[in-house]
mmCIF file of C-alpha atoms in Angstrom:
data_model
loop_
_atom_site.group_PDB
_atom_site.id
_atom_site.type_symbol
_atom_site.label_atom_id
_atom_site.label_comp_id
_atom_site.label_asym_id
_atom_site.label_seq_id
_atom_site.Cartn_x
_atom_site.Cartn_y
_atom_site.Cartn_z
ATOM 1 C CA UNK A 120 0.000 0.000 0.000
ATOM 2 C CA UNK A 121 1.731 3.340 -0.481
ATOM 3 C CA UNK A 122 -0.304 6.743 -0.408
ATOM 4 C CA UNK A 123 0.883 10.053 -1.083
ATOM 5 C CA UNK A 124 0.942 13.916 -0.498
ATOM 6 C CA UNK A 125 2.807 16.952 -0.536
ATOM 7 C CA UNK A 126 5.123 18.671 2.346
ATOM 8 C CA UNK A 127 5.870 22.001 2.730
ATOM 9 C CA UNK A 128 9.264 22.930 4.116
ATOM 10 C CA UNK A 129 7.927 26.193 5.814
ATOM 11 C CA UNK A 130 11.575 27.349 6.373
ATOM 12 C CA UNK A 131 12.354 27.572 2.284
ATOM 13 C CA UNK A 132 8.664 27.670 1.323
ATOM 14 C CA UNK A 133 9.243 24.808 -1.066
ATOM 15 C CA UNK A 134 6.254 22.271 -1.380
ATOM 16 C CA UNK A 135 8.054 18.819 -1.766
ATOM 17 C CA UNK A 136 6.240 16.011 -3.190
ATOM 18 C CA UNK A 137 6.286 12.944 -0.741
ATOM 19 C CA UNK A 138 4.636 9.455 -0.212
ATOM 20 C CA UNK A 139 4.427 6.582 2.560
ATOM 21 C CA UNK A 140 5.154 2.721 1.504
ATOM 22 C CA UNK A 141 3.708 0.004 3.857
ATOM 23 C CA UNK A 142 5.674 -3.254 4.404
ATOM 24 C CA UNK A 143 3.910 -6.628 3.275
ATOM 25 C CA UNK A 144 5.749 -9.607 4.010
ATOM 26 C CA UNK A 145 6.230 -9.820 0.380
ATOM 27 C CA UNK A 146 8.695 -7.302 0.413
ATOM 28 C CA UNK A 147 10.815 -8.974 2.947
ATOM 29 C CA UNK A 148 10.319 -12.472 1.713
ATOM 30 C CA UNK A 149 11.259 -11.266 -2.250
ATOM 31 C CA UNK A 150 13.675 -9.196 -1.817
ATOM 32 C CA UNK A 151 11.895 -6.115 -3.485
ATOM 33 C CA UNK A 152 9.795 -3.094 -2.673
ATOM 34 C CA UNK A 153 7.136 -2.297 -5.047
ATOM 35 C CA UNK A 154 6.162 1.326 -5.473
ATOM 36 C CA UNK A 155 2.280 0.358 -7.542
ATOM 37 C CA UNK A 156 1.524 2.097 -10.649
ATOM 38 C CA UNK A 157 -0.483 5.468 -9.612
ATOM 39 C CA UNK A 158 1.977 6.323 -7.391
ATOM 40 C CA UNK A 159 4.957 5.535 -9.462
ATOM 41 C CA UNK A 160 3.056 6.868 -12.252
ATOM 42 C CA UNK A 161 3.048 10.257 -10.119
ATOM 43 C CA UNK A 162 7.052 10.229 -9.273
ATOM 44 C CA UNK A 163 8.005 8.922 -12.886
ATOM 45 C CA UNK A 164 10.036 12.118 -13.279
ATOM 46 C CA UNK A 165 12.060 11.583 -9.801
ATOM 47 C CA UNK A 166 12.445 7.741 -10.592
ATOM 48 C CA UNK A 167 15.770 6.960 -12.683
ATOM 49 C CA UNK A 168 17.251 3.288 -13.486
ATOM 50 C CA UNK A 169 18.204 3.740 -9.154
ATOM 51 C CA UNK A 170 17.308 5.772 -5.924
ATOM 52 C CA UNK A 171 19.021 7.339 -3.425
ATOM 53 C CA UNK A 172 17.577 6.937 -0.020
ATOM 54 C CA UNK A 173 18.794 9.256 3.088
ATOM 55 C CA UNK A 174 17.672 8.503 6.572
ATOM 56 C CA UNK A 175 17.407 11.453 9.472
ATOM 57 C CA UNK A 176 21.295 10.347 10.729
ATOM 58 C CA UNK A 177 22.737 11.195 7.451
ATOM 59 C CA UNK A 178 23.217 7.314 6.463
ATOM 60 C CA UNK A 179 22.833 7.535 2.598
ATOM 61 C CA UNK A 180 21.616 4.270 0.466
ATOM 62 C CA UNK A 181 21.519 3.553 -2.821
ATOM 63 C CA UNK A 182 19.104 0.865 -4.673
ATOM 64 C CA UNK A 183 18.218 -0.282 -7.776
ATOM 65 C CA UNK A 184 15.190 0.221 -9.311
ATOM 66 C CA UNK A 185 12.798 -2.359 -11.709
ATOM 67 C CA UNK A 186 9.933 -1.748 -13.431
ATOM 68 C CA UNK A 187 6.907 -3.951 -14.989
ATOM 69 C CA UNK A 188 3.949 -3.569 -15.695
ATOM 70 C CA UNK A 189 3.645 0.426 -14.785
ATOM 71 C CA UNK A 190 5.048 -0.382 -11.060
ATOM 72 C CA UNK A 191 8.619 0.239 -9.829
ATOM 73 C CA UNK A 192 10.363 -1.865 -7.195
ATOM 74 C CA UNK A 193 13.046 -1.146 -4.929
ATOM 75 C CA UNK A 194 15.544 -3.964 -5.667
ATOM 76 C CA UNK A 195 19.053 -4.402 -5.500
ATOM 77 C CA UNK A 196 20.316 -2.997 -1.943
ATOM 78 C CA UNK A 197 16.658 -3.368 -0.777
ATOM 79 C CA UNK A 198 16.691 -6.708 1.483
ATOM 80 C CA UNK A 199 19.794 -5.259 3.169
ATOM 81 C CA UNK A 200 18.292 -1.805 3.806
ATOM 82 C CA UNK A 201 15.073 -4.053 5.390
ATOM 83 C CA UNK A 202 17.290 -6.099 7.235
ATOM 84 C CA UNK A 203 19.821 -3.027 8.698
ATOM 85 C CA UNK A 204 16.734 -1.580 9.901
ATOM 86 C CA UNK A 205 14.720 -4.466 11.280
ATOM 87 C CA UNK A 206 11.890 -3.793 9.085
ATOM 88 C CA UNK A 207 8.382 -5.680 9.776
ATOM 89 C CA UNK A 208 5.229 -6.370 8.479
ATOM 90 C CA UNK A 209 3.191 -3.273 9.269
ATOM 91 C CA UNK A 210 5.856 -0.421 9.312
ATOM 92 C CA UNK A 211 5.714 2.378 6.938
ATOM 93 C CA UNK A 212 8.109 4.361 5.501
ATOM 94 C CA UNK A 213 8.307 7.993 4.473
ATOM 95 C CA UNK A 214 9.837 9.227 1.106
ATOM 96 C CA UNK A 215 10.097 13.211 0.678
ATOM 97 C CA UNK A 216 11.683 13.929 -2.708
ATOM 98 C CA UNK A 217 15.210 16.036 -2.035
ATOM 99 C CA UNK A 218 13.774 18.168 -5.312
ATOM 100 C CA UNK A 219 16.919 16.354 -7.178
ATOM 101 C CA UNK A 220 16.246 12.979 -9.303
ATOM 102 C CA UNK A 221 15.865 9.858 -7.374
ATOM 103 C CA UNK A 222 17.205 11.409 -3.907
ATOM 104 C CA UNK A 223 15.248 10.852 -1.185
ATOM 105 C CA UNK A 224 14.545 11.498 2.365
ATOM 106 C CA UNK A 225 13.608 8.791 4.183
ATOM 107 C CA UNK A 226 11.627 8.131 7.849
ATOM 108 C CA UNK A 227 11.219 4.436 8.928
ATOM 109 C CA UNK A 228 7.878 3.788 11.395
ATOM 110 C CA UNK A 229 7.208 1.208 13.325
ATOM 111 C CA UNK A 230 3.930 -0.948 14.008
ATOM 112 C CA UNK A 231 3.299 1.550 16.426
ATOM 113 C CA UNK A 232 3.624 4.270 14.283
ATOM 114 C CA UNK A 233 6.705 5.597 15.738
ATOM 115 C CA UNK A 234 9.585 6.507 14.566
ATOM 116 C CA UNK A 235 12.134 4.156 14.955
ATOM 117 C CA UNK A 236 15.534 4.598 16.316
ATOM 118 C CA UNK A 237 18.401 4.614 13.777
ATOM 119 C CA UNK A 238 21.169 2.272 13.901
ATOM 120 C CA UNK A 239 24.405 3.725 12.272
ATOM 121 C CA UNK A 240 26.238 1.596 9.775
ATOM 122 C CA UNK A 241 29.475 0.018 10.457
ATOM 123 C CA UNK A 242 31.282 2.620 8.534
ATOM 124 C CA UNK A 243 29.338 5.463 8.600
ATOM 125 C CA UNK A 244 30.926 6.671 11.981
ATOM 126 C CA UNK A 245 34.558 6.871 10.313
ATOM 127 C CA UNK A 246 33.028 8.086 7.248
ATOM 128 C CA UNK A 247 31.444 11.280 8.937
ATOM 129 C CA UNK A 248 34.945 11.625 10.886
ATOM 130 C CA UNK A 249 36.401 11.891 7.206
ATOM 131 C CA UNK A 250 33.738 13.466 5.548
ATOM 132 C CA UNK A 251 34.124 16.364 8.921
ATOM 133 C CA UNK A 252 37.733 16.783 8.157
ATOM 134 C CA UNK A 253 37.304 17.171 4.711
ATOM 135 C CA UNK A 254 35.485 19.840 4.815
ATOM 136 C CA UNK A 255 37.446 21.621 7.409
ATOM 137 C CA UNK A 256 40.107 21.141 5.253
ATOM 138 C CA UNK A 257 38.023 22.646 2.189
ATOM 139 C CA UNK A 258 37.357 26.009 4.543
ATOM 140 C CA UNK A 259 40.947 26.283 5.707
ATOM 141 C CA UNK A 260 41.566 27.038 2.005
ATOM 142 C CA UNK A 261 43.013 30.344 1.941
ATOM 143 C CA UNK A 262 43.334 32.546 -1.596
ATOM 144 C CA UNK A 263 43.742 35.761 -3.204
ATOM 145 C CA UNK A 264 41.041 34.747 -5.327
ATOM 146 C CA UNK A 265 37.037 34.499 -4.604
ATOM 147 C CA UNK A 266 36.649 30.915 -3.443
ATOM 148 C CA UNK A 267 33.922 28.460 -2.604
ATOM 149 C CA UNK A 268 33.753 25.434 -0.308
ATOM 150 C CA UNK A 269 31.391 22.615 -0.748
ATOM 151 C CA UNK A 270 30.580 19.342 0.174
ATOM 152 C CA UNK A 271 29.867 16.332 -2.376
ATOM 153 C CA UNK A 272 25.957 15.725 -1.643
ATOM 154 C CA UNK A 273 24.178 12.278 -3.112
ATOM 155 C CA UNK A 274 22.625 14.851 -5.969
ATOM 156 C CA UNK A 275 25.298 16.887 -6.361
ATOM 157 C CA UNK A 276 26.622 13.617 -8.068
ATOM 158 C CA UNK A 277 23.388 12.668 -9.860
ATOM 159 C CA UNK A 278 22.610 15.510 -11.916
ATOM 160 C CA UNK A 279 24.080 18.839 -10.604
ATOM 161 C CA UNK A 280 26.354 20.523 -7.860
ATOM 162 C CA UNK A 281 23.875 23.281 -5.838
ATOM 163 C CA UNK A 282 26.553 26.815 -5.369
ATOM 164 C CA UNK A 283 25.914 29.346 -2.987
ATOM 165 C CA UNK A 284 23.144 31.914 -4.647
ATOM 166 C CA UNK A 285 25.294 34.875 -3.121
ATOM 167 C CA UNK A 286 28.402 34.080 -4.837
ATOM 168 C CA UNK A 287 27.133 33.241 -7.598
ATOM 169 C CA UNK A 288 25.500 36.657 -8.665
ATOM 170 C CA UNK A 289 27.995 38.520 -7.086
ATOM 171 C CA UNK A 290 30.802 36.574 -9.371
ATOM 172 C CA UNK A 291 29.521 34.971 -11.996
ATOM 173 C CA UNK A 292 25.855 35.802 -13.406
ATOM 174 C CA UNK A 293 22.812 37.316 -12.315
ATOM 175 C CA UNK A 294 19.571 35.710 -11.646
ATOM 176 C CA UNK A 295 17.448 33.870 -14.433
ATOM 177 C CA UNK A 296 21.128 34.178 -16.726
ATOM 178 C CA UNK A 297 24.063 31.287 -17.054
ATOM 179 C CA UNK A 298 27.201 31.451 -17.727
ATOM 180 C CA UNK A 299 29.837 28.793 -19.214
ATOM 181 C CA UNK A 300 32.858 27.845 -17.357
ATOM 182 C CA UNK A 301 35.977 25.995 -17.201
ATOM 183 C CA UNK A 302 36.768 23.676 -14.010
ATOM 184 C CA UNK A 303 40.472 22.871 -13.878
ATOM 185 C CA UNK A 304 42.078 20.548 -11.715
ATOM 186 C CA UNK A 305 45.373 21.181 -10.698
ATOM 187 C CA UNK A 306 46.992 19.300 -13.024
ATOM 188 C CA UNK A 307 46.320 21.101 -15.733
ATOM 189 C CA UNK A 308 43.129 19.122 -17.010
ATOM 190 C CA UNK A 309 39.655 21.079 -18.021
ATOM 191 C CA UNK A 310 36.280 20.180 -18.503
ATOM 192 C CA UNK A 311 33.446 22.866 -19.530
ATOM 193 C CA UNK A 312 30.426 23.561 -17.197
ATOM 194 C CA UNK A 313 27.709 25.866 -17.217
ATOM 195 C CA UNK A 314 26.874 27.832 -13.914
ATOM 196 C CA UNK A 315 22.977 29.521 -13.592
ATOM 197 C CA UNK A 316 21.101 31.334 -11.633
ATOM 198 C CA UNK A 317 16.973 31.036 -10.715
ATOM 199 C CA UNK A 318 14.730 32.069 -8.900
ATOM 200 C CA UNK A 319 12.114 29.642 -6.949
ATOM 201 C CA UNK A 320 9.671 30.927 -4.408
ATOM 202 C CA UNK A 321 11.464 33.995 -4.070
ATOM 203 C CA UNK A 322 14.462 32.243 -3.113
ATOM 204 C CA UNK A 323 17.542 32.422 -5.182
ATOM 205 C CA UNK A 324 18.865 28.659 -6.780
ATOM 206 C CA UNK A 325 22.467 28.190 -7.896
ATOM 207 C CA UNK A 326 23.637 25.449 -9.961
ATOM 208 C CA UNK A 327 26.930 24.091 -11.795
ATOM 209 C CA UNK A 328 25.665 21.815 -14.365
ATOM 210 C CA UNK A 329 26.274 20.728 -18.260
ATOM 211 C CA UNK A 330 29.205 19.063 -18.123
ATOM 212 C CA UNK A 331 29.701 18.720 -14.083
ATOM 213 C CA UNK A 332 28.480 14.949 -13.719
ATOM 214 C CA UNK A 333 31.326 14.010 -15.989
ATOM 215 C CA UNK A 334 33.967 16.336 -14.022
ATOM 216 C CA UNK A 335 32.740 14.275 -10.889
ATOM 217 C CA UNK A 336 32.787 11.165 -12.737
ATOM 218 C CA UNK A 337 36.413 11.289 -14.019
ATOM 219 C CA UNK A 338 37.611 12.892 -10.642
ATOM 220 C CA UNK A 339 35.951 10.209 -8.917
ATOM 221 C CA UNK A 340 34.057 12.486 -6.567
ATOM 222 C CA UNK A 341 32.478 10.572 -3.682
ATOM 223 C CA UNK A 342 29.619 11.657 -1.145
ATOM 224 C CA UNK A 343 31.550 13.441 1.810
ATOM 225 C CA UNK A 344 34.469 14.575 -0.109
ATOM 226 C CA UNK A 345 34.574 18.107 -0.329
ATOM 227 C CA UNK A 346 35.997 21.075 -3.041
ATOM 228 C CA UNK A 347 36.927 24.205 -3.439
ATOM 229 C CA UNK A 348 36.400 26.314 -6.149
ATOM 230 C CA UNK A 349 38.264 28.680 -7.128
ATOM 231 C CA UNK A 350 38.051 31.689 -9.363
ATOM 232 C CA UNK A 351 40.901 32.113 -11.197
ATOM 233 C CA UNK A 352 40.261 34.006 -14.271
ATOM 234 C CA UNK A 353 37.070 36.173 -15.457
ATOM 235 C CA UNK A 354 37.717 36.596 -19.146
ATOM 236 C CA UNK A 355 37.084 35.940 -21.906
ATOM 237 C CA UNK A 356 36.078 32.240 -20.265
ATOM 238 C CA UNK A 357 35.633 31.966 -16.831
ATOM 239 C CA UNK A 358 37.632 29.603 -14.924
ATOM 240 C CA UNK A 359 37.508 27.405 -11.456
ATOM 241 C CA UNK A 360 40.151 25.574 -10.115
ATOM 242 C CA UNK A 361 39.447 22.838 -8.441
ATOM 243 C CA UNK A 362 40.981 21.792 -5.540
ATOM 244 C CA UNK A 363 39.570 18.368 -4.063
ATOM 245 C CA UNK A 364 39.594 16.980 -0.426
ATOM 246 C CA UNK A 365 38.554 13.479 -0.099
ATOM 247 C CA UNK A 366 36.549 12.200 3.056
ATOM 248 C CA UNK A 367 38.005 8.412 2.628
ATOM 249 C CA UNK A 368 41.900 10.226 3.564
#
């Protein structure tokens, strides 16, 4: 059974869409998590070939996704998200769309419709240690030149890295304009990018995009890791360099 609705984040003023899944004891005993047809009907613009899910202690999944008949399952990495969490016959779970592809946020209930405590993965504790010092690392950076520090997000790696609206128009372009760039590594290497500016809900949006993915891809960017971009040149073309801090060092 899933159901769904929309949530408004009253901080941002952003309606996101959302919907709640109920576990059968199919979904345990398959291996798979379907999402039925109205519903996945609905989300078909949010649902790729996989999904990433993100619970409230920053423990980040990532599943495979099937489709038949007009319905989607949760597959591959599903049984072991289930079993992490101790899932049952009778809980629910909560997906709120991040507003990026297939990233979700998720909250797990229980069969007495509270919300369950989460368990942190093996890992996860030395990854945040990493993923901490990374990005301390990032805002040590110290330059002549206008600089920005982010961290690697699950979406940022999907489709586009989110900039700070601020720097953005005060450096690059101004809202509801883009601007191509260069993002240079400090070997020398350069990939093109375009940077833009919107506005939603009266709230500025930054994004690096069109050509990005494939700078992240090559440069084997990871969730955690964190960069620093910095402005190097204005004209004619404008240029980042790219200075990368990885979370698994």
């Amino acid at each position: 059974m899933a159901s769904s609705s929309r949530r408004k984040d009253s901080a941002k003023g952003v309606v996101f869409p959302s919907f709640f899944k109920a576990i059968v004891d199919e979904a345990l005993e398959d291996g798979k998590l379907e999402i039925e047809g109205y519903v996945a009907m609905k989300y078909k613009d949010f649902l790729g070939h996989s999904i990433v899910l993100t619970v409230p202690n920053g423990a980040v999944w990532r599943m495979g996704l099937k489709r038949n008949n007009g319905s989607v399952w949760l597959e591959k990495g599903w049984l072991e998200f289930a079993n992490f969490y101790s899932l049952e016959q009778g809980f629910f779970i909560f997906f709120t769309h991040e507003g990026v592809d297939s990233c979700f946020r998720v909250r797990i209930f229980n069969k007495s419709s509270l919300e369950i405590d989460y368990p942190f993965k093996s890992s996860q504790a030395k990854f945040s240690r990493g993923s901490y010092k990374a990005f301390s690392r990032a805002k040590r950076f110290k330059s002549d030149h206008p600089c920005l520090a982010v961290k690697i997000q699950p979406s940022y790696l999907l489709r586009g890295l989110k900039m700070n609206a601020h720097f953005v128009n005060e450096h690059i372009c101004a809202v509801y304009a883009s601007r191509k760039v260069n993002l240079q590594i400090p070997n020398g290497k350069t990939w093109s990018a375009k940077c833009s500016v919107c506005l939603c809900v009266n709230k500025k949006y930054a994004k690096l995009c069109g050509g990005w993915t494939k700078f992240a891809a090559e440069n084997g960017l990871q969730v955690g890791d964190a960069c620093v971009l910095e402005l190097i040149k204005e004209r004619p073309k404008m240029k980042f360099l790219v200075h990368i801090f990885r979370a698994n060092i």
